[in-house]
Amino acid sequence: MLFIVTFFLIFGWKINLYLDISAITACALSIQYLILHKEQYHNLKNPNIIALFLLSLYSLIIVLSTGITDIFPISRAIRALIMLIASFSLYSLYKKHYRDPITKICEHIYLSIFVHSILMIIMYCSDSFRLFVYSFTHSSDYVNLFSSYLRGYRICGLTYGLSQTSVLQLFSLVLIPVIYKKITNKKIKNFLILSIAPIVISSMLSGRSGLFFSIFLLPLYLFLIIYYSNYNLNNKLAFLKKSLLIIISIIILFIISFKYLPSKFQYYTLTTSQEIFAVFQNKSETIKYIKDMYFLPNNLTTTIFGLGNYGRTPTFYLPSDAGWIKSIFAIGIIGNIFMLFPFIWGISKAFMLKDKLKEISFALIIIFLATIMLNCKELALLTRNQWTIQAIFLVILSNTKYKKDV
């Protein structure tokens, strides 16, 4: 049951412009938490809840003072706050039903992403199924209508993003060591390894960003695990060797899977993925496009305070997709500080807990870093699916003590 709740929190789709399953689930959990868990009201003093409350209040003031041209700054801040409160409620339910709630949450998040990856692959292979899914998610009302999306070359699944979904799918990869270490059943361990291939494929089906960031973040993840582990040199080398063998095995499985995928995977997905190598040669058209999106407001007041508009309304269009630029125009540097706070707090707290949480702490560092990096390309902080996972992990960090005997 908790797996289903977690899945709908992460991948709940929109019912209409104002309602979606993820938000409804979050509201239900939040109400349950506020009514039934009064003894845990001290969690409402959590620094991340305070930061998001201040962001919501600040966004409200800016939007009202600038003529209410865009309510998105208010709605996304409030939604992020509700999701964080809902995550406290969800975590309390996991603690109630499982002896090791942290590992079980990681398992359910991983399984949710895996199920979504299978859904995406089926949508990619079957036009009729893809159109069926999009008929009730109404993704065409929100996703940029590129020809690659319309023709089924890029798949967003139950989400409303392409690059964001690409990064989201790869969150699960850094959870593998966390789950693998706790599981003793060999069949489940083998399933974990085999499931990597469809997850990587699903990431590629939605965009190149996940693959691009993984080139930087996965080696960093392995480095953190190896460098800060308590293993001796031989054990560290054995871990590195095992990791390389797994990577090679996945590459082989990945290549074998080519013949079971439509031809468009090879002539479109793989071809467009090659632009990643162009980045390192400074020949990428995408990087040149992103560079042109970086500019600041003409006046210092807007830069500091914002103008209450993300630049996608009839009254104001901002010719930039970069997340940092959009949020500076909308809520200024002050609002950006509130918005970035949970991510910096999460990274620093995860690192401080590295001796107790082991692999989990490094996984969380990568998950928070990935979104901060993606925000350089598009608005990613506090955005739907990724934030749900990050909010859950912020609660885990908030409820984990420093002392090893606690």
Coordinates of N, CA and C in Angstrom, one line a residue, residues 127-207:
D127 N 2.7 3.2 -30.4 CA 2.1 4.5 -30.6 C 0.7 4.6 -30.0
S128 N -0.1 3.5 -30.1 CA -1.4 3.5 -29.6 C -1.4 3.6 -28.1
F129 N -0.5 2.8 -27.4 CA -0.4 2.9 -26.0 C 0.1 4.3 -25.5
R130 N 1.0 4.8 -26.2 CA 1.5 6.2 -25.9 C 0.4 7.2 -26.0
L131 N -0.4 7.2 -27.0 CA -1.5 8.1 -27.2 C -2.6 7.9 -26.1
F132 N -2.7 6.6 -25.7 CA -3.7 6.3 -24.7 C -3.3 6.9 -23.3
V133 N -2.0 6.8 -23.0 CA -1.5 7.4 -21.7 C -1.6 8.9 -21.8
Y134 N -1.2 9.5 -22.9 CA -1.3 10.9 -23.0 C -2.7 11.5 -23.0
S135 N -3.6 10.6 -23.4 CA -5.0 11.0 -23.4 C -5.6 11.4 -22.0
F136 N -5.1 10.7 -21.0 CA -5.5 11.0 -19.6 C -4.5 11.8 -18.8
T137 N -3.3 11.9 -19.2 CA -2.3 12.8 -18.5 C -2.4 14.2 -19.1
H138 N -2.9 14.3 -20.4 CA -3.0 15.6 -21.0 C -1.6 16.3 -21.1
S139 N -0.6 15.5 -21.4 CA 0.8 16.1 -21.4 C 1.0 17.1 -22.5
S140 N 0.3 16.9 -23.6 CA 0.5 17.9 -24.7 C 0.1 19.3 -24.3
D141 N -0.6 19.5 -23.2 CA -1.0 20.8 -22.8 C 0.1 21.5 -22.0
Y142 N 1.1 20.7 -21.7 CA 2.2 21.3 -20.8 C 3.6 21.1 -21.3
V143 N 3.8 20.0 -22.1 CA 5.1 19.7 -22.6 C 5.4 20.5 -23.9
N144 N 6.6 21.0 -24.1 CA 6.9 21.7 -25.3 C 6.7 20.8 -26.5
L145 N 5.9 21.2 -27.4 CA 5.5 20.4 -28.5 C 6.5 20.3 -29.6
F146 N 7.7 19.8 -29.3 CA 8.7 19.5 -30.3 C 8.2 18.3 -31.2
S147 N 8.8 18.3 -32.4 CA 8.4 17.2 -33.3 C 8.8 15.8 -32.7
S148 N 9.9 15.8 -32.0 CA 10.4 14.6 -31.4 C 9.4 14.0 -30.4
Y149 N 8.7 14.9 -29.6 CA 7.7 14.5 -28.7 C 6.4 14.1 -29.4
L150 N 6.0 14.8 -30.4 CA 4.8 14.5 -31.2 C 4.9 13.2 -31.9
R151 N 6.1 12.9 -32.4 CA 6.3 11.7 -33.2 C 6.6 10.5 -32.4
G152 N 6.7 10.7 -31.1 CA 7.0 9.6 -30.2 C 8.5 9.2 -30.1
Y153 N 9.4 10.1 -30.5 CA 10.8 9.9 -30.4 C 11.3 10.2 -29.0
R154 N 10.6 11.1 -28.3 CA 11.0 11.4 -26.9 C 9.7 11.1 -26.1
I155 N 9.9 10.5 -24.9 CA 8.8 10.1 -24.1 C 8.9 10.7 -22.7
C156 N 7.8 11.2 -22.2 CA 7.8 11.8 -20.9 C 7.1 10.9 -19.9
G157 N 6.4 9.8 -20.3 CA 5.7 8.9 -19.4 C 4.6 9.6 -18.7
L158 N 4.5 9.5 -17.4 CA 3.5 10.1 -16.6 C 3.9 11.5 -16.1
T159 N 5.0 12.0 -16.6 CA 5.5 13.3 -16.1 C 5.2 14.4 -17.2
Y160 N 5.7 15.6 -17.0 CA 5.4 16.7 -17.9 C 6.7 17.4 -18.3
G161 N 7.8 16.6 -18.2 CA 9.1 17.1 -18.6 C 9.8 16.1 -19.4
L162 N 10.8 16.6 -20.2 CA 11.7 15.7 -21.0 C 13.0 15.5 -20.3
S163 N 13.8 16.7 -20.3 CA 15.1 16.6 -19.7 C 15.0 16.3 -18.2
Q164 N 14.0 16.8 -17.5 CA 13.8 16.6 -16.1 C 13.5 15.1 -15.9
T165 N 12.7 14.5 -16.7 CA 12.4 13.1 -16.6 C 13.7 12.2 -16.8
S166 N 14.5 12.7 -17.8 CA 15.7 12.0 -18.1 C 16.6 11.9 -16.9
V167 N 16.7 13.0 -16.1 CA 17.5 13.1 -14.9 C 16.8 12.3 -13.8
L168 N 15.5 12.4 -13.7 CA 14.8 11.7 -12.6 C 15.0 10.2 -12.7
Q169 N 14.9 9.7 -13.9 CA 15.0 8.2 -14.1 C 16.4 7.7 -13.5
L170 N 17.4 8.5 -13.7 CA 18.7 8.1 -13.2 C 19.0 8.3 -11.7
F171 N 18.0 8.9 -11.0 CA 18.1 9.0 -9.6 C 18.2 7.6 -9.0
S172 N 17.5 6.6 -9.6 CA 17.4 5.3 -9.1 C 18.8 4.6 -9.1
L173 N 19.7 5.0 -10.0 CA 21.0 4.3 -10.1 C 21.8 4.4 -8.9
V174 N 21.8 5.6 -8.3 CA 22.6 5.8 -7.1 C 22.0 5.1 -5.8
L175 N 20.7 4.7 -6.0 CA 20.1 3.9 -4.9 C 20.4 2.5 -4.9
I176 N 21.0 2.0 -6.0 CA 21.3 0.5 -6.1 C 22.2 0.0 -5.0
P177 N 23.4 0.7 -4.7 CA 24.2 0.2 -3.7 C 23.6 0.2 -2.3
V178 N 22.7 1.1 -2.1 CA 21.9 1.2 -0.8 C 21.1 0.0 -0.6
I179 N 20.3 -0.4 -1.7 CA 19.4 -1.5 -1.6 C 20.2 -2.8 -1.7
Y180 N 21.1 -2.9 -2.6 CA 21.9 -4.1 -2.9 C 22.6 -4.6 -1.6
K181 N 23.1 -3.7 -0.8 CA 23.8 -4.1 0.4 C 22.9 -4.7 1.4
K182 N 21.7 -4.3 1.5 CA 20.8 -4.7 2.5 C 20.1 -6.1 2.1
I183 N 20.0 -6.4 0.9 CA 19.3 -7.6 0.4 C 20.2 -8.8 0.4
T184 N 19.6 -9.9 0.8 CA 20.4 -11.2 0.9 C 19.9 -12.1 -0.2
N185 N 18.7 -11.9 -0.7 CA 18.1 -12.8 -1.8 C 18.9 -12.6 -3.1
K186 N 19.5 -13.6 -3.6 CA 20.3 -13.5 -4.9 C 19.4 -13.1 -6.1
K187 N 18.2 -13.7 -6.1 CA 17.3 -13.4 -7.2 C 16.9 -11.9 -7.3
I188 N 16.7 -11.3 -6.1 CA 16.4 -9.9 -6.1 C 17.6 -9.1 -6.4
K189 N 18.8 -9.5 -6.0 CA 20.0 -8.8 -6.4 C 20.2 -8.8 -7.9
N190 N 19.9 -10.0 -8.5 CA 20.1 -10.1 -9.9 C 19.1 -9.2 -10.6
F191 N 17.8 -9.1 -10.1 CA 16.8 -8.3 -10.7 C 17.3 -6.8 -10.6
L192 N 17.9 -6.4 -9.5 CA 18.4 -5.0 -9.4 C 19.4 -4.7 -10.5
I193 N 20.3 -5.6 -10.7 CA 21.3 -5.4 -11.8 C 20.6 -5.3 -13.2
L194 N 19.8 -6.3 -13.4 CA 19.1 -6.4 -14.7 C 18.2 -5.2 -15.0
S195 N 17.6 -4.6 -13.9 CA 16.7 -3.5 -14.1 C 17.4 -2.2 -14.5
I196 N 18.7 -2.2 -14.4 CA 19.4 -0.9 -14.7 C 19.3 -0.6 -16.2
A197 N 19.3 -1.7 -17.0 CA 19.2 -1.5 -18.5 C 18.0 -0.7 -18.9
P198 N 16.8 -1.2 -18.5 CA 15.6 -0.4 -18.9 C 15.5 1.0 -18.3
I199 N 16.1 1.2 -17.1 CA 16.1 2.5 -16.5 C 17.0 3.5 -17.3
V200 N 18.2 3.0 -17.7 CA 19.0 3.8 -18.6 C 18.4 4.1 -19.9
I201 N 17.8 3.1 -20.5 CA 17.1 3.3 -21.8 C 16.0 4.3 -21.7
S202 N 15.2 4.2 -20.6 CA 14.1 5.2 -20.4 C 14.6 6.6 -20.2
S203 N 15.8 6.7 -19.6 CA 16.4 8.1 -19.4 C 16.8 8.6 -20.8
M204 N 17.3 7.8 -21.6 CA 17.6 8.2 -23.0 C 16.4 8.6 -23.8
L205 N 15.3 7.9 -23.6 CA 14.1 8.1 -24.4 C 13.5 9.5 -24.1
S206 N 13.8 10.1 -22.9 CA 13.2 11.4 -22.6 C 14.1 12.5 -22.9
G207 N 15.4 12.3 -22.9 CA 16.4 13.3 -23.2 C 17.8 12.9 -23.0

